PDB file of C-alpha atoms in Angstrom:
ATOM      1  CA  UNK X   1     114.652 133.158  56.366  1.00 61.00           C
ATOM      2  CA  UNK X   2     117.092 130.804  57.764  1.00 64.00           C
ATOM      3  CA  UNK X   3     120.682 131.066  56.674  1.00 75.00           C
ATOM      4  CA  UNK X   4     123.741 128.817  57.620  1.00 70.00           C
ATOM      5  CA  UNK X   5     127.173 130.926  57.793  1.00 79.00           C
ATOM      6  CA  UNK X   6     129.312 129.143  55.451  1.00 73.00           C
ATOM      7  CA  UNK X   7     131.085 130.295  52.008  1.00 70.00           C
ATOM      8  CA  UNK X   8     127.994 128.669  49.973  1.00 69.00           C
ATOM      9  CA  UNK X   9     126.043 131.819  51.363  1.00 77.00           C
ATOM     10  CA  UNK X  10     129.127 134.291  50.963  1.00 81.00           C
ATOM     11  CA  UNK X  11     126.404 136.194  48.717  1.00 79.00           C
ATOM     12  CA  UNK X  12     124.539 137.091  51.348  1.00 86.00           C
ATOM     13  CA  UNK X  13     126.707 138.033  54.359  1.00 88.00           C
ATOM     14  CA  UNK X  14     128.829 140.245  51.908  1.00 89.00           C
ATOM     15  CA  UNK X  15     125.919 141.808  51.451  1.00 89.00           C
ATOM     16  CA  UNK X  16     126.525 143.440  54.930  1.00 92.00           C
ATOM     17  CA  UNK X  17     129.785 144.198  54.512  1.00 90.00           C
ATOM     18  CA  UNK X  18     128.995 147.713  52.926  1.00 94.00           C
ATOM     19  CA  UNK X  19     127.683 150.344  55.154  1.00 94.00           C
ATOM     20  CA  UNK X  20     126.208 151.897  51.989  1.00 95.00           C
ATOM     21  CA  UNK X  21     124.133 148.635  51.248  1.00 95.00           C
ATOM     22  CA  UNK X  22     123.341 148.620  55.138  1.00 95.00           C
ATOM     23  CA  UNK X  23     121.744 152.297  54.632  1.00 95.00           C
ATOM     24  CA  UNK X  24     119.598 151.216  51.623  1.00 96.00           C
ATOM     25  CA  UNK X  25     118.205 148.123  53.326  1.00 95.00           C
ATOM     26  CA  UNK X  26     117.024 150.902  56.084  1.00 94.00           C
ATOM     27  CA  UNK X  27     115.744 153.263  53.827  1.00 94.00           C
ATOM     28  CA  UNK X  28     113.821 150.345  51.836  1.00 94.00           C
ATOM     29  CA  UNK X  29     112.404 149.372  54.826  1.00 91.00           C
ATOM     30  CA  UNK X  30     110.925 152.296  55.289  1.00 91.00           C
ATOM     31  CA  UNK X  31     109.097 152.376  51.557  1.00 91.00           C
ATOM     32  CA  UNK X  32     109.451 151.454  47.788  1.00 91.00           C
ATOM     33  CA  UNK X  33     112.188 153.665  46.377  1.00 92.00           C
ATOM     34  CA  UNK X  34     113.777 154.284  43.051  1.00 93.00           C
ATOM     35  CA  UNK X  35     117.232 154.602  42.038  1.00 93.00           C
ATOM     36  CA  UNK X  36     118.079 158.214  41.374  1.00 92.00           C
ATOM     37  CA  UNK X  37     115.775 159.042  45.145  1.00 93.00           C
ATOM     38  CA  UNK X  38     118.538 156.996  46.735  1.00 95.00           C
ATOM     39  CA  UNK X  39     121.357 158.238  44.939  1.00 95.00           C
ATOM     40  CA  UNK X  40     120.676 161.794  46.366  1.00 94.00           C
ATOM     41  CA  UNK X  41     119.900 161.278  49.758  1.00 94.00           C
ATOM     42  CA  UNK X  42     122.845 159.739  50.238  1.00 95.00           C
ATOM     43  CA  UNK X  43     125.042 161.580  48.112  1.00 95.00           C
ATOM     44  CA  UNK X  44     126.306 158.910  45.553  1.00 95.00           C
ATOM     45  CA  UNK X  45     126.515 158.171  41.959  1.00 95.00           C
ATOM     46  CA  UNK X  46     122.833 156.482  40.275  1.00 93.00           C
ATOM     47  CA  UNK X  47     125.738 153.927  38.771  1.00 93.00           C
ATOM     48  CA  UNK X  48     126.828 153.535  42.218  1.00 94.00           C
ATOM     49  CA  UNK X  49     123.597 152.852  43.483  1.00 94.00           C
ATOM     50  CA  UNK X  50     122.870 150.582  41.209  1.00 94.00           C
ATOM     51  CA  UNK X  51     125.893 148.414  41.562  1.00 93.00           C
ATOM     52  CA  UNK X  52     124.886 148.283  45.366  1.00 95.00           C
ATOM     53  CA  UNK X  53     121.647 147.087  44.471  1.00 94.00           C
ATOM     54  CA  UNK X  54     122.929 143.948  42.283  1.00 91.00           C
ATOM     55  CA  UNK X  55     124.628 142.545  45.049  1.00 91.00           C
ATOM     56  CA  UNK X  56     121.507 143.102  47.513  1.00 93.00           C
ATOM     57  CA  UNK X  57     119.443 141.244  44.447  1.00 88.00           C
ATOM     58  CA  UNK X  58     121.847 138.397  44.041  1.00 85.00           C
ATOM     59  CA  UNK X  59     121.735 137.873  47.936  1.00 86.00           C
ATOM     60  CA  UNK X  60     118.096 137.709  47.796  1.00 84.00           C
ATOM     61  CA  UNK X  61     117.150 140.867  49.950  1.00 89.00           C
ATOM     62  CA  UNK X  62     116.169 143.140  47.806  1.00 89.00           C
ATOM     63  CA  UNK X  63     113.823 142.848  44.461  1.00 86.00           C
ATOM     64  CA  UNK X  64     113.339 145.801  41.447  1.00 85.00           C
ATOM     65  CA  UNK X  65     110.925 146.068  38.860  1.00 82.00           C
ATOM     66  CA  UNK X  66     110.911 148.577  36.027  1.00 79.00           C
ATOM     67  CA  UNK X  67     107.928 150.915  36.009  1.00 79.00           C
ATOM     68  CA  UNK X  68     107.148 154.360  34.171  1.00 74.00           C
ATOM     69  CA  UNK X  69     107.929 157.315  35.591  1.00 66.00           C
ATOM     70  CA  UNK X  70     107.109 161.167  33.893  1.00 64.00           C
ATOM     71  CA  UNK X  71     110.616 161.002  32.877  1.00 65.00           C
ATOM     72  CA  UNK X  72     110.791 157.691  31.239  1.00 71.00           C
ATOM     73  CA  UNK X  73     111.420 154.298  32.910  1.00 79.00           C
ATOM     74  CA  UNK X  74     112.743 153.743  36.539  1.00 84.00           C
ATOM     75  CA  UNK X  75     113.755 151.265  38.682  1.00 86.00           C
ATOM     76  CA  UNK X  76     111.785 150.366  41.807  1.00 89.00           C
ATOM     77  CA  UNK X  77     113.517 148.500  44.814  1.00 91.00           C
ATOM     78  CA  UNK X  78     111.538 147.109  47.237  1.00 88.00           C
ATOM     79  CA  UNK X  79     112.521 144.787  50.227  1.00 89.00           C
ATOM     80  CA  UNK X  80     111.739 140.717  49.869  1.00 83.00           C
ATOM     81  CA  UNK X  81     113.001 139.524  52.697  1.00 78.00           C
ATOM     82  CA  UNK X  82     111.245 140.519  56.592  1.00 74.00           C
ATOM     83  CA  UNK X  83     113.677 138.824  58.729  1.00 72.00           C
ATOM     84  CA  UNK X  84     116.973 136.409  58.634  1.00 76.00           C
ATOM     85  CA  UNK X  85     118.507 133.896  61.224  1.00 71.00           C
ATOM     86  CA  UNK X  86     121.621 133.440  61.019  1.00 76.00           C
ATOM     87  CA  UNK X  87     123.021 129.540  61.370  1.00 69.00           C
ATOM     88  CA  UNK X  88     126.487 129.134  62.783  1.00 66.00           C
ATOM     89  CA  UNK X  89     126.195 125.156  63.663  1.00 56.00           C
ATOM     90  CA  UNK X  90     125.229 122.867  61.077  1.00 51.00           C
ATOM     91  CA  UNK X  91     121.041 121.382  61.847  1.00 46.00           C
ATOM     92  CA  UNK X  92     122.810 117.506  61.000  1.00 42.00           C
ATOM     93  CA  UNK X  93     125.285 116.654  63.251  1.00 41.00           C
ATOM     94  CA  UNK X  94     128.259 115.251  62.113  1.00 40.00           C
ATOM     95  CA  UNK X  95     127.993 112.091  64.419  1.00 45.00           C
ATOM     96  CA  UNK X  96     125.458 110.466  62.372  1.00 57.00           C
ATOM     97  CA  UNK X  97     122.847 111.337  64.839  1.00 89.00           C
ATOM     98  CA  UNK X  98     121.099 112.818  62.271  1.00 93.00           C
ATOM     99  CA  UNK X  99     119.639 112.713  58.428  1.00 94.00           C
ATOM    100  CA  UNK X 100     118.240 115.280  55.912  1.00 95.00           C
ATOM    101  CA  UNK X 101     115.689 114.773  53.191  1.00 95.00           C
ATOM    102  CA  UNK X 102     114.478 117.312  50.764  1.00 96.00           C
ATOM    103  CA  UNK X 103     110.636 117.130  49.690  1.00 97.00           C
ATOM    104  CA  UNK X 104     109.080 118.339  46.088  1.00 97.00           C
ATOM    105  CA  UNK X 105     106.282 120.310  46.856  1.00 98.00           C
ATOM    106  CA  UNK X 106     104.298 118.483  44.568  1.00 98.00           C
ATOM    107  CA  UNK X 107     105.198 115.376  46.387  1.00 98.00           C
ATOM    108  CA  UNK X 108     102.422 115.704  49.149  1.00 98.00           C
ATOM    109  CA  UNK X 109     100.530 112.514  50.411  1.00 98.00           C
ATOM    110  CA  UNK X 110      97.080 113.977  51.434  1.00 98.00           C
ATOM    111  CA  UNK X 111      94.802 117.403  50.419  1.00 98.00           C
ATOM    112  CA  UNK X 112      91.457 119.412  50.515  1.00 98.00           C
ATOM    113  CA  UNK X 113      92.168 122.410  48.499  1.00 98.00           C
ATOM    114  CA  UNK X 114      89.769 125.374  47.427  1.00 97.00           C
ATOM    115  CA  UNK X 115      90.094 127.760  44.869  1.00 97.00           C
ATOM    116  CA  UNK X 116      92.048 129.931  43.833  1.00 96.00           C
ATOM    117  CA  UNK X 117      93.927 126.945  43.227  1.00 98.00           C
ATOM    118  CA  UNK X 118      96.230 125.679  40.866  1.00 98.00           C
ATOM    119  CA  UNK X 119     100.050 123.849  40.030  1.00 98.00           C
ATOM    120  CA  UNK X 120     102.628 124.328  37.716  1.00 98.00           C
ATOM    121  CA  UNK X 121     105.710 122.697  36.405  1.00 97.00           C
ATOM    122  CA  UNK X 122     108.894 124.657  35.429  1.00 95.00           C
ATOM    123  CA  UNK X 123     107.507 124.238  31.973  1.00 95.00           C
ATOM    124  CA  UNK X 124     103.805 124.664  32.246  1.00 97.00           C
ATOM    125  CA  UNK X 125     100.547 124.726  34.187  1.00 97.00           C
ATOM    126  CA  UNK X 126      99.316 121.151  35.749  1.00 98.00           C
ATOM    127  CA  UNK X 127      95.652 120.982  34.161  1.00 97.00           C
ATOM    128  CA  UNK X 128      93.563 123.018  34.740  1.00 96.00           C
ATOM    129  CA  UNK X 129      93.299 126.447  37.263  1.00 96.00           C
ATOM    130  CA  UNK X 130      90.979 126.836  40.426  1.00 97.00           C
ATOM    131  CA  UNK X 131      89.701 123.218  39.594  1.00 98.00           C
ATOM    132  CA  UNK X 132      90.855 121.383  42.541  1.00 98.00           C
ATOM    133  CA  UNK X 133      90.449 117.793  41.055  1.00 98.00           C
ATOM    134  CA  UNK X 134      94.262 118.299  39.476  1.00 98.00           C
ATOM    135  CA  UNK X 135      95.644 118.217  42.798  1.00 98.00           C
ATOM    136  CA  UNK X 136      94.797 114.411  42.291  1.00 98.00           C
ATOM    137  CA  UNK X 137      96.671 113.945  38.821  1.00 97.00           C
ATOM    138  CA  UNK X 138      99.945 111.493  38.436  1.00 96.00           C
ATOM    139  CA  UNK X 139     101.421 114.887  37.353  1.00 97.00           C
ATOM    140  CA  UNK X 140     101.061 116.457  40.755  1.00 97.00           C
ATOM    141  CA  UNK X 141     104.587 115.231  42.185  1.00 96.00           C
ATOM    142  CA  UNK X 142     106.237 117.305  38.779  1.00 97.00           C
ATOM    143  CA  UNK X 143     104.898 120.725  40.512  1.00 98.00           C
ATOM    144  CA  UNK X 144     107.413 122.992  41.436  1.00 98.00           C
ATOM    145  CA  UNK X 145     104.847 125.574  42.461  1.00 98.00           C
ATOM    146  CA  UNK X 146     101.285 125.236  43.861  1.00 98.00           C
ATOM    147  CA  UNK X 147      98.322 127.230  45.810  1.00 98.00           C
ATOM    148  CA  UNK X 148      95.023 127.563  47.098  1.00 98.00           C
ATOM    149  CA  UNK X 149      92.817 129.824  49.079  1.00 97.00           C
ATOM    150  CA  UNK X 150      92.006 127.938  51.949  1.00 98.00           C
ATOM    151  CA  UNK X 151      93.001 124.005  52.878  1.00 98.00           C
ATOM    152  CA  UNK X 152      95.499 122.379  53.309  1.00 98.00           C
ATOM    153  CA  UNK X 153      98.540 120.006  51.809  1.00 98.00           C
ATOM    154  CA  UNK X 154     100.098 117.156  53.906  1.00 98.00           C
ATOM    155  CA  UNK X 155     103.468 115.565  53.200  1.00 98.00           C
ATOM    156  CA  UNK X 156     105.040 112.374  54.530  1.00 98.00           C
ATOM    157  CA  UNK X 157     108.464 112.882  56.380  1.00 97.00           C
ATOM    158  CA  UNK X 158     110.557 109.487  55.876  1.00 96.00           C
ATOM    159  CA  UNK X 159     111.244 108.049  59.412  1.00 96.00           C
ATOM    160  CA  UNK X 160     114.901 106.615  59.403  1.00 95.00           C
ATOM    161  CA  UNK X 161     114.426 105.776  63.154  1.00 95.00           C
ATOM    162  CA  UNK X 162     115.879 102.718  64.249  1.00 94.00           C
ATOM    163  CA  UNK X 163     115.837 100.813  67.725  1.00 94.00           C
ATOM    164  CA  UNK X 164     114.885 103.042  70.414  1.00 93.00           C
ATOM    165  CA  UNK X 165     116.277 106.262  69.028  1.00 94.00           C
ATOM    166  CA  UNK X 166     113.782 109.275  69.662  1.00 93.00           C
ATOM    167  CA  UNK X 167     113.539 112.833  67.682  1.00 94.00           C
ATOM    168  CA  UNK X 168     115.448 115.070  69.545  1.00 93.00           C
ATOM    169  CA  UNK X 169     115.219 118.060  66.902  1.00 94.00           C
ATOM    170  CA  UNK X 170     113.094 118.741  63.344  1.00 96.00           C
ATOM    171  CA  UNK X 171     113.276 121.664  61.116  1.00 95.00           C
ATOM    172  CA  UNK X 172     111.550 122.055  58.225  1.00 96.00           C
ATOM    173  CA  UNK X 173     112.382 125.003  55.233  1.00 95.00           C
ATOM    174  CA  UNK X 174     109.867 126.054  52.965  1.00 97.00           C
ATOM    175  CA  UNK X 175     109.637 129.340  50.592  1.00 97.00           C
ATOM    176  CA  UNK X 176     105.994 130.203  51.623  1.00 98.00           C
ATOM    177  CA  UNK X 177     103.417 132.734  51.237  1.00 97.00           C
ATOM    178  CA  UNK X 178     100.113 133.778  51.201  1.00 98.00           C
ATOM    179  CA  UNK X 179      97.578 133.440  48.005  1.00 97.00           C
ATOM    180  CA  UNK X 180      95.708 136.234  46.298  1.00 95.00           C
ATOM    181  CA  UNK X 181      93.988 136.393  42.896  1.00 91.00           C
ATOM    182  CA  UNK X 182      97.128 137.589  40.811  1.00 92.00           C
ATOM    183  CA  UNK X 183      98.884 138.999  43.898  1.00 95.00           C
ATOM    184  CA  UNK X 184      98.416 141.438  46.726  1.00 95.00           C
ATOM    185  CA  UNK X 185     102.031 142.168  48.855  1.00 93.00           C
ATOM    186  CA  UNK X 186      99.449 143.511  51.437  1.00 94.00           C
ATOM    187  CA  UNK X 187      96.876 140.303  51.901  1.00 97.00           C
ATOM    188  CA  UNK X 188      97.723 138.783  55.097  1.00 97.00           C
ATOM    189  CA  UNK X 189      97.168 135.120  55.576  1.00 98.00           C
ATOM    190  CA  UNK X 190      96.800 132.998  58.553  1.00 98.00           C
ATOM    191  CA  UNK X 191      99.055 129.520  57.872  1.00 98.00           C
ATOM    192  CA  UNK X 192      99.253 126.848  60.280  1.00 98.00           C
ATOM    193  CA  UNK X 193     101.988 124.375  60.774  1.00 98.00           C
ATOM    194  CA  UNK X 194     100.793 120.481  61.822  1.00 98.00           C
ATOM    195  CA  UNK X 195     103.066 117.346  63.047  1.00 98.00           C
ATOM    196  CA  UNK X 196     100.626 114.044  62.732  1.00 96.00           C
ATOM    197  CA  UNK X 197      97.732 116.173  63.760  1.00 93.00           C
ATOM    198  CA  UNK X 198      99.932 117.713  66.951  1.00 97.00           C
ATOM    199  CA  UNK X 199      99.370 121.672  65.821  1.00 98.00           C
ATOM    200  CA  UNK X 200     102.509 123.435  66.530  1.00 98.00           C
ATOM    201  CA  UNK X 201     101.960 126.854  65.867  1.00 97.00           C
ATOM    202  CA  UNK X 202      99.837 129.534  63.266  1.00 98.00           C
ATOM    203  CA  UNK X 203     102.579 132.105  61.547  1.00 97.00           C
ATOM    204  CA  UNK X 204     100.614 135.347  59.945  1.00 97.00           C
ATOM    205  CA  UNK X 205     102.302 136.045  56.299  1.00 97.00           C
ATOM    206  CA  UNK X 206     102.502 139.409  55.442  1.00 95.00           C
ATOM    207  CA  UNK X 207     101.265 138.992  51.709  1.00 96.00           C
ATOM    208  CA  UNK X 208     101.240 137.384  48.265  1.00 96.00           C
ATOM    209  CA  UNK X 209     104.338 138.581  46.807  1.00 95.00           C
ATOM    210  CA  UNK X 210     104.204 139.784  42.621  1.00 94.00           C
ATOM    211  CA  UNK X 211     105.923 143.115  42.760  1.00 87.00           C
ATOM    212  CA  UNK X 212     109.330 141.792  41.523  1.00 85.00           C
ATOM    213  CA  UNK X 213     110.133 138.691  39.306  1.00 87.00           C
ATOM    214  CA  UNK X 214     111.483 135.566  41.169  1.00 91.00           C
ATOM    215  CA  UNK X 215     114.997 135.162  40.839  1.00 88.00           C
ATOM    216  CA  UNK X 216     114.267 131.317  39.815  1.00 93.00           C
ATOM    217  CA  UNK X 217     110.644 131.614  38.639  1.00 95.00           C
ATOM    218  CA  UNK X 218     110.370 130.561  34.889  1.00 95.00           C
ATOM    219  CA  UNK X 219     109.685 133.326  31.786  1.00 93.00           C
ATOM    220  CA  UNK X 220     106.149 131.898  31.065  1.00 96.00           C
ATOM    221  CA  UNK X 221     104.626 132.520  34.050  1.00 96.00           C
ATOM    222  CA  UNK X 222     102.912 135.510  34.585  1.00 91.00           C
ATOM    223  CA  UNK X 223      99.952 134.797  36.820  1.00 91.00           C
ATOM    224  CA  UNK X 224     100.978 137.299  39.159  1.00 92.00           C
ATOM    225  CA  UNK X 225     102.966 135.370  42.232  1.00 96.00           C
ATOM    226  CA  UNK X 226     106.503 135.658  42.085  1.00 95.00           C
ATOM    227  CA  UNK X 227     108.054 134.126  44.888  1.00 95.00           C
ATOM    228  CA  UNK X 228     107.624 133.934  48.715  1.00 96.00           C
ATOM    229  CA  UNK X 229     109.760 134.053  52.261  1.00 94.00           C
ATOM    230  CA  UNK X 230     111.966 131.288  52.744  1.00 94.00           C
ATOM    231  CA  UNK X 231     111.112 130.019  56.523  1.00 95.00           C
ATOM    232  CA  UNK X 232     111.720 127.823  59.001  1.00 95.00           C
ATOM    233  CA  UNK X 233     109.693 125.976  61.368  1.00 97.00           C
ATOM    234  CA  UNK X 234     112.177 124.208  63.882  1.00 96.00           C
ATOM    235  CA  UNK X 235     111.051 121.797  67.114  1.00 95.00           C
ATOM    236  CA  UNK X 236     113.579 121.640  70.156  1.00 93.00           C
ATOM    237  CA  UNK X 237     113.291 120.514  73.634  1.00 92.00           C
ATOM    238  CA  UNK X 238     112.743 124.390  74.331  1.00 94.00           C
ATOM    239  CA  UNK X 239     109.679 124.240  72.274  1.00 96.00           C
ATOM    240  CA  UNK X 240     108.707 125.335  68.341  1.00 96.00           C
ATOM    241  CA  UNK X 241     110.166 128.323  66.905  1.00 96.00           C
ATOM    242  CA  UNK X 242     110.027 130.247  63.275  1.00 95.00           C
ATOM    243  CA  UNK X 243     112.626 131.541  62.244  1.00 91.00           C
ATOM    244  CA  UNK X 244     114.295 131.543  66.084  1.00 89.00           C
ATOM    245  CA  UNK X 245     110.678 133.701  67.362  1.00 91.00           C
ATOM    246  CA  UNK X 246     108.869 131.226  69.731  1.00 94.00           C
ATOM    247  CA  UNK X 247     105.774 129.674  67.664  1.00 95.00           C
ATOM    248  CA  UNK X 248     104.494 127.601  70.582  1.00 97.00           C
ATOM    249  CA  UNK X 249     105.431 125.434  73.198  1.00 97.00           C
ATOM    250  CA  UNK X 250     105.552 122.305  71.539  1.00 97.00           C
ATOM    251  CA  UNK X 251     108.828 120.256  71.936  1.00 96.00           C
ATOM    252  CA  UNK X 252     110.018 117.293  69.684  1.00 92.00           C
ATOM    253  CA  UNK X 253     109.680 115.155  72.830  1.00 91.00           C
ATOM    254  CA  UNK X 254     105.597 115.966  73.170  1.00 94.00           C
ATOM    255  CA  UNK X 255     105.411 114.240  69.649  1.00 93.00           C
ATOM    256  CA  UNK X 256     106.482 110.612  70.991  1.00 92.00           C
ATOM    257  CA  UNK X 257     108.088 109.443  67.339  1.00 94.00           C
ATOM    258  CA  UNK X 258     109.709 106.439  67.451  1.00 93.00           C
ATOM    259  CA  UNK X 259     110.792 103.589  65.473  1.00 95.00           C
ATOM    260  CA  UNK X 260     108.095 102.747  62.668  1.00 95.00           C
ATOM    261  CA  UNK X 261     105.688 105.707  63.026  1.00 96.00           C
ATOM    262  CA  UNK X 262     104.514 107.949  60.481  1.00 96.00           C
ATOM    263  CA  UNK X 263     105.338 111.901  60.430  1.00 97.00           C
ATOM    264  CA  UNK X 264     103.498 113.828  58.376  1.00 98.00           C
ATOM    265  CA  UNK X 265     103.716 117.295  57.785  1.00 98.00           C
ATOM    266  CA  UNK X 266     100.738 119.772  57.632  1.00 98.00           C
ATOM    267  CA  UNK X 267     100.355 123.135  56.218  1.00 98.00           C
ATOM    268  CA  UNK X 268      97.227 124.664  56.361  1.00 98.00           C
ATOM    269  CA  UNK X 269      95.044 127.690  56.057  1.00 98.00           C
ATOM    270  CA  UNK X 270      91.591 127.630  57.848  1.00 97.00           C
ATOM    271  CA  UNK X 271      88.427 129.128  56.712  1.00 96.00           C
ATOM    272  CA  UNK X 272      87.498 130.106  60.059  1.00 96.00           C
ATOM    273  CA  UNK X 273      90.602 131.878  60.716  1.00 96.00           C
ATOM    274  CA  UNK X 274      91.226 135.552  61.024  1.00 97.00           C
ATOM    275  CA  UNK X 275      93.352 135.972  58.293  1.00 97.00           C
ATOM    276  CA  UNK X 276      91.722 132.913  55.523  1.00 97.00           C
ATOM    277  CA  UNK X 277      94.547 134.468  52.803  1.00 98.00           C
ATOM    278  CA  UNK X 278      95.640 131.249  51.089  1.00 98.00           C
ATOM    279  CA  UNK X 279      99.030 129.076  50.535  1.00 98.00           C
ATOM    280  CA  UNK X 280     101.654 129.484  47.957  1.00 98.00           C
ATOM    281  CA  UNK X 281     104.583 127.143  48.194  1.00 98.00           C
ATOM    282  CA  UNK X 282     107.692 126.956  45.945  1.00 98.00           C
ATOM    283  CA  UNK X 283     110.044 124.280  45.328  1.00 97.00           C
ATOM    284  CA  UNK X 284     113.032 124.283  43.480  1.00 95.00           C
ATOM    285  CA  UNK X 285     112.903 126.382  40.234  1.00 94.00           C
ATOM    286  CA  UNK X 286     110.560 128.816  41.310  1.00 97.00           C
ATOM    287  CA  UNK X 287     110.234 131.977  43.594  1.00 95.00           C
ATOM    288  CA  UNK X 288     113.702 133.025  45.313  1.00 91.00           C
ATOM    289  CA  UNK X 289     115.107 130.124  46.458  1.00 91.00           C
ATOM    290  CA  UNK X 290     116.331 126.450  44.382  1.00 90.00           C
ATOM    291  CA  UNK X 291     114.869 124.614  46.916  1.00 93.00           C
ATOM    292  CA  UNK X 292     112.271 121.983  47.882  1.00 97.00           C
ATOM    293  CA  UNK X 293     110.678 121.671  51.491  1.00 97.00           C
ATOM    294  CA  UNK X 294     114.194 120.792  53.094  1.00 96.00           C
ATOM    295  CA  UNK X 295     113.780 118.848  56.593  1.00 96.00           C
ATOM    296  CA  UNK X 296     116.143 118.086  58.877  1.00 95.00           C
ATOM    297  CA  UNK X 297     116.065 115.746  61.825  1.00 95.00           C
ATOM    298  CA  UNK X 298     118.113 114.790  64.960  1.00 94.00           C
ATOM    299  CA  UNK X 299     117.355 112.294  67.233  1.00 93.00           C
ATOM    300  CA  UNK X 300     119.028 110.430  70.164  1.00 89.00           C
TER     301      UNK X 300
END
């Protein structure tokens, strides 16, 4: 997860300005807990537990589900979130050496898709599931929310180039995770990350994530995945990095982009890998995050 320090994320860094909330971000990390468990071990209120919890849901961290317990209901907070970044600089330059451009995720270009497989709309599902022929219909680029077991989707990256300018930087943002049938938060998946056929790095996802609702997903659905981990895959002159952790050492440079060529954007899952766990990608109005596949790129 990749967040720029500015007052449109105030949400999320006040998040940390509690100790208390800093204590039950260690103790989730640690396991599943429930409300009243927390209130006791740290001495506090179930109100005032609760009230901590809100903010850690509206920051995205934390997700709760009610479940029943031999005394009734009870809620269940879990951790959503495996790492953050923390952006003080802005990825566009304000010198105009730069653009942005954000990409439906139904809006991909090329795929070869297996099943489970499947799209959906904020409103509905887009045909029919685990038939991977949809992936071809005019209703595609509507999809705010699509997977499949193993494959791949490719998206094309407009090139605003001009002269004999030359990528210096490109991040790319994505809510992302792996695909199970319904959803399994333990069900590692293997998911590389392509630039015009250049691969720049393979990024193991934890799991398919179902536990707790998506803070954007829509009330109909309830096919199991919720929402994902927001990422970023960013290449430098240093080399490729997720999430600031070294991916590879691929630089923007190696790529040679210039005026008038393509970049497309791959995101894969092999059959022959280790972990073959699937692809789920969210765009705006679904999972955690109002957001398509948000790139970013600098050049010189």
């Amino acid at each position: 997860m990749n967040i720029r320090v500015s007052s449109e994320h105030f949400p999320f860094l006040e998040a940390f300005a509690s100790e208390t909330r800093v204590k039950i971000i260690e103790m989730l990390n640690e396991k599943p807990r429930n409300i009243k468990d927390m209130a006791a071990e740290l001495s506090l209120s179930s109100a005032m537990i609760t009230k901590h919890i809100q903010k850690l849901e509206e920051a995205g961290i934390v997700g709760t589900e009610s479940l029943s317990g031999a005394r009734g209901r009870q809620k269940i907070c879990r951790l959503i979130q495996d790492s953050v970044t923390l952006q003080f600089t802005s990825p566009v330059s304000t010198d105009r050496s730069g653009y942005s451009v954000s990409i439906p995720v139904g809006q991909y270009t090329r795929y070869q898709v297996n099943p489970t497989c499947g799209l959906a709309s904020e409103s509905g599902l887009i045909g029919m599931m685990d038939d991977p022929r949809y992936f071809a219909d005019p209703d595609r680029v509507m999809a705010k929310h699509l997977w499949f077991g193993t494959g791949y989707v490719e998206y094309s990256i407009p090139n605003y180039l001009v002269g004999d300018q030359a990528i210096k930087s490109l991040s790319m943002t994505l809510e992302i995770c792996s695909e199970a049938p319904g959803y399994n938060e333990d069900w590692p998946s293997d998911i590389t990350f392509y630039i015009n056929d250049t691969e720049l790095g393979t990024w193991t996802c934890p799991g398919d994530y179902g536990h707790a609702p998506g803070v954007f997903t829509p009330g109909w659905w309830t096919l199991g995945t919720q929402h994902g981990l927001l990422k970023t895959v960013m290449l430098r002159a240093e080399g490729t990095f997720l999430d600031g952790i070294r991916l590879s050492d691929i630089t923007a440079k190696q790529l040679n982009i210039r005026k008038g060529d393509e970049i497309r954007l791959r995101i894969e899952c092999r059959q022959n890998s280790e972990h073959p766990g699937g692809i789920s990608l969210f765009g705006s109005g679904f999972g955690n995050y109002n957001q398509d596949i948000d790139i970013h790129v600098l050049y010189e």
